[in-house]
Tab-separated table of C-alpha atoms and ligand atoms in Angstrom:
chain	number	residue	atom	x	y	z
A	1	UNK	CA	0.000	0.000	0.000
A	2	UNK	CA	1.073	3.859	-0.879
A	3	UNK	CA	2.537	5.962	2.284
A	4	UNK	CA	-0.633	8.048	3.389
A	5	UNK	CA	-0.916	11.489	2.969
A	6	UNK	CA	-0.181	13.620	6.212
A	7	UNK	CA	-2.138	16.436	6.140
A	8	UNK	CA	-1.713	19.319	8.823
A	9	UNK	CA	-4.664	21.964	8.678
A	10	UNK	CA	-4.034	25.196	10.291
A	11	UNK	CA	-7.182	27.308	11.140
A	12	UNK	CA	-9.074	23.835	11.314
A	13	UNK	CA	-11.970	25.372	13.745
A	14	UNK	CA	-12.609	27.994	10.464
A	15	UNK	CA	-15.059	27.693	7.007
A	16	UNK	CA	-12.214	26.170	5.039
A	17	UNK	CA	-10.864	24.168	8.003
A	18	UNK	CA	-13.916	22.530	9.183
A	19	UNK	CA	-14.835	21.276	5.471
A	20	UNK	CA	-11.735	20.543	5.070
A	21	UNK	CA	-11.932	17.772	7.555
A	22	UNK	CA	-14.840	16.956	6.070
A	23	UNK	CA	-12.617	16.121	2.886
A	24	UNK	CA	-10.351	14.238	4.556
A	25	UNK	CA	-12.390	12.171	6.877
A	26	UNK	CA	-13.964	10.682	3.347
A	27	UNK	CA	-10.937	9.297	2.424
A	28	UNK	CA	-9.295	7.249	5.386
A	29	UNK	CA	-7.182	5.346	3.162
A	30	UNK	CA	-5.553	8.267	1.094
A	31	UNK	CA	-5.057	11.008	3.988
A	32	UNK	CA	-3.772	10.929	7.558
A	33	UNK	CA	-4.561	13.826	9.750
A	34	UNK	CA	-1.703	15.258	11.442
A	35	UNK	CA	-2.352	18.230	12.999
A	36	UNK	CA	-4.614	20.834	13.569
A	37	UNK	CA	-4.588	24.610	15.096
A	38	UNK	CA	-6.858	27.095	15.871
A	39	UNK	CA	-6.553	30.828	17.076
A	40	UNK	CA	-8.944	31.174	20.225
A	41	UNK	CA	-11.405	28.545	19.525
A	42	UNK	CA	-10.764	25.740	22.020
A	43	UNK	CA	-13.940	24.584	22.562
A	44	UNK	CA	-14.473	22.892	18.758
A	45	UNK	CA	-10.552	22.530	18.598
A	46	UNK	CA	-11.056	19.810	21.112
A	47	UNK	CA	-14.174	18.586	19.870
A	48	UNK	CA	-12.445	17.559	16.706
A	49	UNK	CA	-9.007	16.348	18.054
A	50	UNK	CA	-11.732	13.573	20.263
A	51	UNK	CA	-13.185	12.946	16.764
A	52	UNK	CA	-10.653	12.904	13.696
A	53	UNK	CA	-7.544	11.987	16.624
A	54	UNK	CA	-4.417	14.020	14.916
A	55	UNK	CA	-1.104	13.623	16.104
A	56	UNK	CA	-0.860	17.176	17.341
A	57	UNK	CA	-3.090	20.269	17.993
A	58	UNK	CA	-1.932	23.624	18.612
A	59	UNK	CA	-4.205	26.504	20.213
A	60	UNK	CA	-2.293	29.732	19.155
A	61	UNK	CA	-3.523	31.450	22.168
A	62	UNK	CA	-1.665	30.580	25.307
A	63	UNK	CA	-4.019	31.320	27.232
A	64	UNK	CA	-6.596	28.467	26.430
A	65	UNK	CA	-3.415	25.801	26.687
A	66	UNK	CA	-4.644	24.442	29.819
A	67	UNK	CA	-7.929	24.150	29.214
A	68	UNK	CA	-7.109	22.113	25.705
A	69	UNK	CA	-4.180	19.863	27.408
A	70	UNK	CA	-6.667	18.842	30.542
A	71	UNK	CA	-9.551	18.074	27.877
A	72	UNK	CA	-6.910	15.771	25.653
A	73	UNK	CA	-5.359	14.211	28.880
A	74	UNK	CA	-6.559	10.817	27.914
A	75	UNK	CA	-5.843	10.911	24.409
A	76	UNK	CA	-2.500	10.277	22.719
A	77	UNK	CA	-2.297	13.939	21.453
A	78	UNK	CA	0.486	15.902	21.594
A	79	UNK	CA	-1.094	19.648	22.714
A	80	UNK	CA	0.909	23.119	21.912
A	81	UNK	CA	-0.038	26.748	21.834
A	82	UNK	CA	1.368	29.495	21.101
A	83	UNK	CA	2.378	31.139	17.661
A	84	UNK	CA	5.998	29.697	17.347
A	85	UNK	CA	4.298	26.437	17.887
A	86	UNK	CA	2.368	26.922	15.002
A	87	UNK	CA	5.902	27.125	13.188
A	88	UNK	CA	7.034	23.709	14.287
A	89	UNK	CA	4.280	21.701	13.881
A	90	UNK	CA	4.155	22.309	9.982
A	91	UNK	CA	7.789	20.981	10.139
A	92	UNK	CA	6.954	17.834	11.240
A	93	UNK	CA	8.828	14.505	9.098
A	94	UNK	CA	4.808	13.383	9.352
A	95	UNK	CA	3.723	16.503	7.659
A	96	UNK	CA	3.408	16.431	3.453
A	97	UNK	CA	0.899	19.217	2.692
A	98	UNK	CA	0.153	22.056	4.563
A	99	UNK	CA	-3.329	23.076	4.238
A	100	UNK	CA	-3.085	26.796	5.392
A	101	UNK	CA	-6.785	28.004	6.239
A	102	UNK	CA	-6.122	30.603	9.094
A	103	UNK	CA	-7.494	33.688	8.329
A	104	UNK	CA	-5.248	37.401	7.278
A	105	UNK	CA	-1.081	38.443	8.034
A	106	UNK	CA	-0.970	35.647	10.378
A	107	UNK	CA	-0.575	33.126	7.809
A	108	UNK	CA	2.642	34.219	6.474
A	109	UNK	CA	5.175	33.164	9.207
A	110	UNK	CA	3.737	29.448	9.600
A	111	UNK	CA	3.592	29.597	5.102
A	112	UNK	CA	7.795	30.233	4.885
A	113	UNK	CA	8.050	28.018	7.288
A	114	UNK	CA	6.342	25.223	5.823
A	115	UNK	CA	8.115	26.099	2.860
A	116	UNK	CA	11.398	26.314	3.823
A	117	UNK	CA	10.683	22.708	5.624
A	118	UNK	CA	9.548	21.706	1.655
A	119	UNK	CA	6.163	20.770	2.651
A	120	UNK	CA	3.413	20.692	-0.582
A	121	UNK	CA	1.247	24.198	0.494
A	122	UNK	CA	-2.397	24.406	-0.503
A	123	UNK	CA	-2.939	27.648	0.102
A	124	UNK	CA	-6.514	28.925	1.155
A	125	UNK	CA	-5.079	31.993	3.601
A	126	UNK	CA	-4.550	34.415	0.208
A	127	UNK	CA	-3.479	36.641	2.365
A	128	UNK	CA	-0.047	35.423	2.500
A	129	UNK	CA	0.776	36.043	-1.019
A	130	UNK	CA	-0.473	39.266	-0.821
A	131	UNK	CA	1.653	40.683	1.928
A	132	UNK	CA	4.319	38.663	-0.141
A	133	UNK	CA	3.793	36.841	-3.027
A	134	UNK	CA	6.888	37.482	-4.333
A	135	UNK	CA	9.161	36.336	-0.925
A	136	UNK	CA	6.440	33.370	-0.942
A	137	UNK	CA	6.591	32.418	-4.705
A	138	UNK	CA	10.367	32.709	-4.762
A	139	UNK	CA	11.160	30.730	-1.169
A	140	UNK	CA	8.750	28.019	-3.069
A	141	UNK	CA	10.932	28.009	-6.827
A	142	UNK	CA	13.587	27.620	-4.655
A	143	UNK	CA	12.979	25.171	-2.315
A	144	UNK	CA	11.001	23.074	-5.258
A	145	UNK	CA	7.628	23.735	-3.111
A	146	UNK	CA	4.455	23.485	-5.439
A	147	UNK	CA	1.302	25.753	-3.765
A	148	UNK	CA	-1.970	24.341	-4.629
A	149	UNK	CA	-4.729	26.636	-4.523
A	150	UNK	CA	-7.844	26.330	-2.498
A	151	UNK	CA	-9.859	30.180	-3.176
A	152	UNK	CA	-12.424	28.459	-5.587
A	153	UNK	CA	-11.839	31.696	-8.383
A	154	UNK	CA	-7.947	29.971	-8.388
A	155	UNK	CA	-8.474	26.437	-8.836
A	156	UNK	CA	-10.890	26.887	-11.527
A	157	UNK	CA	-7.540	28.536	-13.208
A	158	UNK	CA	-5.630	25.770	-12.234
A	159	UNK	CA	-7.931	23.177	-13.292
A	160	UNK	CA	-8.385	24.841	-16.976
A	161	UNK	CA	-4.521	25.046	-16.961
A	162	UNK	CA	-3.941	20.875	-16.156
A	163	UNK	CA	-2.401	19.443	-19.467
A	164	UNK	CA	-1.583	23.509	-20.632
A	165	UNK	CA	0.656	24.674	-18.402
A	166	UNK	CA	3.472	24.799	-21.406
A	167	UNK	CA	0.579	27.562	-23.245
A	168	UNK	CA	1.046	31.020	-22.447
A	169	UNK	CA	-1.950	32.624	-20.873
A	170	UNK	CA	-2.973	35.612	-22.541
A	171	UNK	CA	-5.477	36.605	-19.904
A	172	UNK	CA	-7.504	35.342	-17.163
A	173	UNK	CA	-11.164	36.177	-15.724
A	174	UNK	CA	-11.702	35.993	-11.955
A	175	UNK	CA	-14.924	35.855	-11.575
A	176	UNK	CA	-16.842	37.977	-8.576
A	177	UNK	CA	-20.723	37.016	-7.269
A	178	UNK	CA	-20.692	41.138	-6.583
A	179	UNK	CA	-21.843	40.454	-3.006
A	180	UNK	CA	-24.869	41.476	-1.024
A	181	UNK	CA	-24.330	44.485	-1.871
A	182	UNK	CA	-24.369	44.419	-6.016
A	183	UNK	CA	-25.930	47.066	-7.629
A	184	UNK	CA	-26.387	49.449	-4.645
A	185	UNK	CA	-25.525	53.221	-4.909
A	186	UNK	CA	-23.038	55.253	-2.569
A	187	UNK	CA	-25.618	57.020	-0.745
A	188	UNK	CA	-27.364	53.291	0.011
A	189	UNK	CA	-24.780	51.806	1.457
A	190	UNK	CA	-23.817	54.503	3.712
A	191	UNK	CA	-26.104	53.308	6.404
A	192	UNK	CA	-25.700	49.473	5.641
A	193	UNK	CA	-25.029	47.257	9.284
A	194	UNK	CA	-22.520	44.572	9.699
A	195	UNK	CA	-25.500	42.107	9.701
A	196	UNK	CA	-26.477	43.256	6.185
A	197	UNK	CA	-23.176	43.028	4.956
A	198	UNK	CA	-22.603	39.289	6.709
A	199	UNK	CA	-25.395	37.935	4.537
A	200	UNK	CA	-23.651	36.575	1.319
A	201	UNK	CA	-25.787	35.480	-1.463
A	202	UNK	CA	-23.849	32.387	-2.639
A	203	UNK	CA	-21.629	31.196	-0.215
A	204	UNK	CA	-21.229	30.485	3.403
A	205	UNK	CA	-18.078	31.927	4.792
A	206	UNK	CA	-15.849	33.463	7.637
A	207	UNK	CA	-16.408	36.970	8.725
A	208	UNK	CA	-13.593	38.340	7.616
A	209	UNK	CA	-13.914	37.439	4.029
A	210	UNK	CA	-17.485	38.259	3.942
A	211	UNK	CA	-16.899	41.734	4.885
A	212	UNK	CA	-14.063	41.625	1.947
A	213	UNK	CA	-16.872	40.036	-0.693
A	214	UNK	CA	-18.999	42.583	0.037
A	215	UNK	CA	-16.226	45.614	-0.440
A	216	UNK	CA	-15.217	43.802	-2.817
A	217	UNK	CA	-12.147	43.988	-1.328
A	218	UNK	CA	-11.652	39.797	-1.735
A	219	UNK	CA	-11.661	40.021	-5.485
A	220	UNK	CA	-8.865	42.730	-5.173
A	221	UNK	CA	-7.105	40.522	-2.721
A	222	UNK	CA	-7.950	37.329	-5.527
A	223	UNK	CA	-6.427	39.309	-8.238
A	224	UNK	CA	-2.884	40.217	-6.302
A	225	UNK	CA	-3.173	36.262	-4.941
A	226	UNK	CA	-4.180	35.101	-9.186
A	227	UNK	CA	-1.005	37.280	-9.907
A	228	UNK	CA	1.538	35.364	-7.545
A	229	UNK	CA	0.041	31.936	-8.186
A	230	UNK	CA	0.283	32.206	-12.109
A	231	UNK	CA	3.195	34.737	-12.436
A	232	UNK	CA	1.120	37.234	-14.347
A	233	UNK	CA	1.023	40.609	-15.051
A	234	UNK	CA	-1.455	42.945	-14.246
A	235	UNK	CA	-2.732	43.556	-17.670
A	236	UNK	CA	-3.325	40.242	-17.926
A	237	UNK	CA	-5.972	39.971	-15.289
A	238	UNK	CA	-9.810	40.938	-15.171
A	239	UNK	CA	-12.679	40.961	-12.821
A	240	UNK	CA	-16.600	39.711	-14.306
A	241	UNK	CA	-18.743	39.846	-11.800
A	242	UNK	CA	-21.139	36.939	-12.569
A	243	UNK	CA	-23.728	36.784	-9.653
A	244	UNK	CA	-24.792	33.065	-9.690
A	245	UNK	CA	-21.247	31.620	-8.972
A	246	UNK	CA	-21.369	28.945	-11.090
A	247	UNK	CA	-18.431	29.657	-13.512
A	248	UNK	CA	-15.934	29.720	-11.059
A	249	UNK	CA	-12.990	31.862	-13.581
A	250	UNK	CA	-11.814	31.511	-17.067
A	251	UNK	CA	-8.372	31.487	-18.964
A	252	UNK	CA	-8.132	32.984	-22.398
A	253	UNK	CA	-4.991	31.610	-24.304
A	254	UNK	CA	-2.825	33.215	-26.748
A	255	UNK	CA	-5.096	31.766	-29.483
A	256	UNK	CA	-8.390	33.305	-28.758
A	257	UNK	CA	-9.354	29.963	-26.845
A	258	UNK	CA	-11.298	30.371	-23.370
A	259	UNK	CA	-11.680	27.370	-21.100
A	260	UNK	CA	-13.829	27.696	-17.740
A	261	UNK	CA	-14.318	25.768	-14.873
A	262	UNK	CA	-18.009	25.564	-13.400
A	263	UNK	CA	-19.898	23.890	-10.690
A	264	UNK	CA	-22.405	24.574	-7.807
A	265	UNK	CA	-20.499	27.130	-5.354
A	266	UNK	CA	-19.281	24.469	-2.877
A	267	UNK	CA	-15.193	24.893	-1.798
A	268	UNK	CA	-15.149	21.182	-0.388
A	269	UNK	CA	-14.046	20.892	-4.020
A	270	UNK	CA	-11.576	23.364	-4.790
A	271	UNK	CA	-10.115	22.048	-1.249
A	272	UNK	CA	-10.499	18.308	-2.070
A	273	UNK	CA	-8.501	19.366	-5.769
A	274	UNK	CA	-5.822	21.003	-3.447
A	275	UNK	CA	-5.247	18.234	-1.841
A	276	UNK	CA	-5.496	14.854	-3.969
A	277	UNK	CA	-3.939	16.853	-7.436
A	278	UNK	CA	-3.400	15.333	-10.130
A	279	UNK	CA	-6.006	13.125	-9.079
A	280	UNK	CA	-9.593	13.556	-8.959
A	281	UNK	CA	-11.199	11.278	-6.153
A	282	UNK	CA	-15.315	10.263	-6.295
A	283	UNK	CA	-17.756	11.992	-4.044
A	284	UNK	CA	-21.628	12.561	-3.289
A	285	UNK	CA	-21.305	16.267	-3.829
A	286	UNK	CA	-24.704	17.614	-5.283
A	287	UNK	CA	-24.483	17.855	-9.218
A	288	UNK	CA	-25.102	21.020	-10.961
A	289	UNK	CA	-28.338	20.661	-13.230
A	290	UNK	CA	-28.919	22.895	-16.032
A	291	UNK	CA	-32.809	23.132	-15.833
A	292	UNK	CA	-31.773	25.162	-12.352
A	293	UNK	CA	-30.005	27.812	-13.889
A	294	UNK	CA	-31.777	28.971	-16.874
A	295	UNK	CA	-29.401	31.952	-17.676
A	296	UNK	CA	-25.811	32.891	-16.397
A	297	UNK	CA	-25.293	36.537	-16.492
A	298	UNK	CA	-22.246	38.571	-16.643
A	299	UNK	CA	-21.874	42.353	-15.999
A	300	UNK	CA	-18.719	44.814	-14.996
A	301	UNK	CA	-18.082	45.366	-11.596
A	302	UNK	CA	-18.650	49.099	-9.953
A	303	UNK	CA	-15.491	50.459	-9.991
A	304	UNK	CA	-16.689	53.912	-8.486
A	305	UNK	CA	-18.907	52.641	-5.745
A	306	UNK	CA	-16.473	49.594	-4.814
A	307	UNK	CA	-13.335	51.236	-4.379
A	308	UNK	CA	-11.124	48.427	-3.143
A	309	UNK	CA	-10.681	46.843	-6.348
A	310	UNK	CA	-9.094	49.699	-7.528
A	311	UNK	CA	-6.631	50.133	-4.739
A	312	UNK	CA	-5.835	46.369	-5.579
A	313	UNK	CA	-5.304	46.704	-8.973
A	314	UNK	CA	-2.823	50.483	-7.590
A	315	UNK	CA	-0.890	47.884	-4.794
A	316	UNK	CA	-0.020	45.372	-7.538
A	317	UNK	CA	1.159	47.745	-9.899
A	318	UNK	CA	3.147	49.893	-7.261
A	319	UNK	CA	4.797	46.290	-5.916
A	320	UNK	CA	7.074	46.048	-3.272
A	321	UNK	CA	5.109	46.417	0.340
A	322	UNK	CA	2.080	48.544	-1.007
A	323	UNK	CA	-0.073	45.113	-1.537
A	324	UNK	CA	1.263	44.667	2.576
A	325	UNK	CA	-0.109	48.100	3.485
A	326	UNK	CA	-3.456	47.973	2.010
A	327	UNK	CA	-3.824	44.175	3.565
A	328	UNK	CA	-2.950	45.057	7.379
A	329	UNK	CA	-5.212	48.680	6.588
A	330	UNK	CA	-7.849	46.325	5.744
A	331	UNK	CA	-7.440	43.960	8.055
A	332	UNK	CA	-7.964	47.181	10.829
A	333	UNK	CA	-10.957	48.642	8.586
A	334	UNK	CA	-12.749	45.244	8.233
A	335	UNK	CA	-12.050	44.570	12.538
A	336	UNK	CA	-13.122	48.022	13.049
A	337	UNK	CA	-16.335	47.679	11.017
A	338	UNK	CA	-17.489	43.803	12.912
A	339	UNK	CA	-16.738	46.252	15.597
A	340	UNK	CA	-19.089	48.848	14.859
A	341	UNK	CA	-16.602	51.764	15.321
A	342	UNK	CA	-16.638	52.577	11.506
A	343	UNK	CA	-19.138	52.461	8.542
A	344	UNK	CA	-19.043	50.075	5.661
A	345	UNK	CA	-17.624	52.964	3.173
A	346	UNK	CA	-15.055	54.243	5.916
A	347	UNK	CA	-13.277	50.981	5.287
A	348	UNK	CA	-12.055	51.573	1.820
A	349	UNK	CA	-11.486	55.543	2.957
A	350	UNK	CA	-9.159	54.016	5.441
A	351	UNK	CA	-7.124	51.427	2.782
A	352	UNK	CA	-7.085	53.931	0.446
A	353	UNK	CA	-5.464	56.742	3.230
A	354	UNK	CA	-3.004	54.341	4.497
A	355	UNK	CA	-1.489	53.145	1.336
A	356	UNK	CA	-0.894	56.579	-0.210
A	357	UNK	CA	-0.131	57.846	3.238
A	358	UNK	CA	2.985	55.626	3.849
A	359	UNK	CA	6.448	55.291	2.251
A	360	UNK	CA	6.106	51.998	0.661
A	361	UNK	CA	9.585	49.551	0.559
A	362	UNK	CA	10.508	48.761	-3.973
A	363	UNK	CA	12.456	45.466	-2.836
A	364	UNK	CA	11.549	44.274	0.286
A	365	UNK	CA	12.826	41.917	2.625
A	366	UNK	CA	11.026	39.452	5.496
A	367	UNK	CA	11.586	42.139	7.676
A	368	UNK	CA	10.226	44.864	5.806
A	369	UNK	CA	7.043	43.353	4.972
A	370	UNK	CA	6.781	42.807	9.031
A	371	UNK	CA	7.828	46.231	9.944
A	372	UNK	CA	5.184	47.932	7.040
A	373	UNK	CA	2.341	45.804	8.145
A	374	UNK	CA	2.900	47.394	12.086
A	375	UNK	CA	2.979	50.531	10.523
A	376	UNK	CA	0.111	50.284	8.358
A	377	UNK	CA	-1.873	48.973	11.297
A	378	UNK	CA	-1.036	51.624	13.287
A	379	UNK	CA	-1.995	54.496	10.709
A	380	UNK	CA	-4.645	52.718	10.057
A	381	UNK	CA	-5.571	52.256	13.560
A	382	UNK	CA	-5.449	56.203	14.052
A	383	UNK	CA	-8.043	56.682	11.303
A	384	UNK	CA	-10.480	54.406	12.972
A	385	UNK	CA	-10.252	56.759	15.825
A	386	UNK	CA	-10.778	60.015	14.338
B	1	NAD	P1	-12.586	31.624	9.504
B	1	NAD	O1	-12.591	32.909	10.250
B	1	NAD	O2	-13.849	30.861	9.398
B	1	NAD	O3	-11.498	30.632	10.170
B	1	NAD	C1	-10.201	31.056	10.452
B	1	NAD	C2	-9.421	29.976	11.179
B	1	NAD	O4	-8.120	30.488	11.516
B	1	NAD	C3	-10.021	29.540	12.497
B	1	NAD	O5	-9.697	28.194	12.743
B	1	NAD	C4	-9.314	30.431	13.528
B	1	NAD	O6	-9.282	29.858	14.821
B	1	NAD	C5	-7.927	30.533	12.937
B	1	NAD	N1	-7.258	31.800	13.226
B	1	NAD	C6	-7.795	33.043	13.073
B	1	NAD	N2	-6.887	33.983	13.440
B	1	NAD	C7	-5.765	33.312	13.793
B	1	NAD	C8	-4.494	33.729	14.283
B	1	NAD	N3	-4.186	35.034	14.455
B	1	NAD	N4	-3.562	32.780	14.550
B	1	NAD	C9	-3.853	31.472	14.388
B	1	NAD	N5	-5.052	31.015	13.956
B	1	NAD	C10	-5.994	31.936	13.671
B	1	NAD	O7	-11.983	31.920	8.069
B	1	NAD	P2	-12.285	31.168	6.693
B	1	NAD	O8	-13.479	31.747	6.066
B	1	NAD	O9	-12.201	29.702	6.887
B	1	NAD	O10	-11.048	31.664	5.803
B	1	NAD	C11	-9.727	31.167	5.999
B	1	NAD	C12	-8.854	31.654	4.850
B	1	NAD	O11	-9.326	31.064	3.642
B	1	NAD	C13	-8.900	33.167	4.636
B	1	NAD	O12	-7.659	33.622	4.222
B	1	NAD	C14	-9.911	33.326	3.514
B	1	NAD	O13	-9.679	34.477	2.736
B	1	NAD	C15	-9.650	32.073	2.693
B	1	NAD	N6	-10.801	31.617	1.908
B	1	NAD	C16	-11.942	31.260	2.529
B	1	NAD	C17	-13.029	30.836	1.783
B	1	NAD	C18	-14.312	30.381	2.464
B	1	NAD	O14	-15.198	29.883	1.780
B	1	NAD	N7	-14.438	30.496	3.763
B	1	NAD	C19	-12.942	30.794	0.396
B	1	NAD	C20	-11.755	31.158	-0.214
B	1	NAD	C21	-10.677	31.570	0.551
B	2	MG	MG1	-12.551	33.234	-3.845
């Protein structure tokens, strides 16, 4: 019999974490669960080690250590918290992919890690190649690391690019559901609540990147992560916003050619791809009928009203940390906005004051990216407050 696949998930309390255990508990013969982490949510992170029994969970904060080790006493579970915990546990001999579903900046240290350990990454936390796709992208050439994408919008790329990755890609089409928001005017959604906003039409996800889908703010953080995964150029990347979410994105070749991926919006998919590439394995997911979806429609996304995408598209083209600023500004606006301290159209005022209000780094360094995304959280921080 084939070695099993040793899967750690970090962030496995999340959206993508807890479907992807879902994944992997269908296929006891092809994966075995290593490890697990989750930030502050104990409760379910023991809950699951009882059920799936990893070989290691890691609460990242300290505080809940106790609680988790008591809970586990009786199990044969190793139990760590802590942040630089996190770091190890990906580093593991056990360890082959590193499914990285923990949610904003705090992805990157465990990713380079994982990396540098030459672990396989399939990489939900976009994030991480925004702040810095190009450290990321270059620590994986070099260390012979392939990244696997998980954000459905990418592995419909990847999937039309199986069997074509020797074709040049002319252009590619991430496509956007346009949130609950679609259509509205400024003055509208000046008085929109967090509840509003928390209600996506098509999918069922964390807060964080609701908030972001309805900004729009995730398909600007989708086209920076679209950039890094398939070494493209801005030009060479579009937004359709196509509000039943059944073409997942499309790939235009150099001849004129245009292959799409499509499917009912479910990501155990895109995660199960991730994870058993090149292979596709069996499963009971519902099947996409026609008859339900008399017409797909496609329109342009509102560049005026949804301003984030066009601060995106400004960080990629600047480089360097800019893409790092506007993440950790967003990451404030979006916190500040679940907090109620801010409206819903103060939180692309903010990203779009803190990236042209700081001195961005051209060529960066690890340390740079860390140092700009305390700044930018601090400036951005100060705007909340005003
Ligand atoms: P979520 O908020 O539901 O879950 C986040 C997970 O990370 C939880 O397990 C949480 O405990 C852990 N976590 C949060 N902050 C942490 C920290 N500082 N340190 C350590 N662990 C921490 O988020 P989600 O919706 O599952 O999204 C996870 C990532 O996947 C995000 O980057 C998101 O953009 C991306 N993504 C999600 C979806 C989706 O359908 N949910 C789709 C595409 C991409
Ligand atoms: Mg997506």
């Amino acid at each position: 019999m084939t070695q099993k696949k040793g899967i750690a998930i970090l962030g496995s309390t999340g959206s993508i974490g807890t479907q992807a255990l879902e994944v992997i508990a269908a296929y006891p013969d092809f994966f075995d669960l290593q490890v697990i982490t989750a930030g502050k949510n104990a409760d379910l992170l023991i809950e699951q080690a009882l059920k799936f029994q990893p070989n290691t969970v890691v609460i990242s904060d300290e505080a809940q250590y106790q609680k988790v080790k008591t809970a586990l006493s009786k199990e044969d579970i190793h139990v760590y918290a802590g942040d630089e915990a996190l770091c190890q546990v990906v580093e593991s001999n056990d360890v082959h992919t590193v499914l990285t579903a923990l949610v904003g900046y705090a992805g990157l240290k465990p990713t380079l890690r994982a990396i540098y350990a030459k672990k396989t990454i399939a990489l939900a936390n976009k994030e991480t190649l925004v702040v810095a796709g190009e450290l990321v992208t270059r620590l994986a050439r070099e260390n012979g690391v392939n990244i696997y994408p998980v954000d459905s919008e990418h592995s419909a790329i990847f999937q039309c690019l199986v069997g074509e990755f020797h074709n040049k890609i002319e252009k590619i089409y991430l496509t956007a559901s346009g949130g609950p928001f679609r259509g509205w005017t400024e003055e509208q959604l000046k008085t929109v609540k967090k509840e509003q906003a928390l209600k996506h039409p098509n999918w069922s996800m964390g807060a964080k990147i609701t908030i972001d889908s309805a900004t729009l703010m995730n398909k600007g953080l989708e086209v920076i992560e679209a950039k890094w995964l398939f070494n493209l150029k801005p030009e060479e990347i579009d937004v359709i916003v196509h509000p039943q979410s059944i073409v997942h994105s499309l790939v235009q070749f150099q001849d004129g050619s245009m292959k799409a991926q499509m499917g009912l919006p479910d990501m155990k998919l895109p995660i199960q791809f991730a994870l058993t590439f090149p292979d596709r394995f069996q499963t009971d997911f519902p099947r996409f009928n026609f008859m339900d979806y008399p017409q797909l429609t496609f329109e342009k996304p509102d560049r005026a009203v949804f301003k984030n995408l066009d601060l995106a598209f400004k960080a990629m083209e600047m480089g360097g940390t800019a893409a790092c600023i506007l993440n950790a500004a967003n990451e404030v606006s979006v916190e500040a906005f679940l907090k109620d301290q801010i409206q819903f159209l103060d939180i692309a005022e903010i990203n779009e004051k803190t990236m042209l209000g700081l001195n961005f780094v051209p060529n960066p360094a690890y340390e740079d990216y860390v140092e700009s995304d305390l700044q930018a959280r601090a400036f951005a921080q100060s705007l909340v407050k005003k």
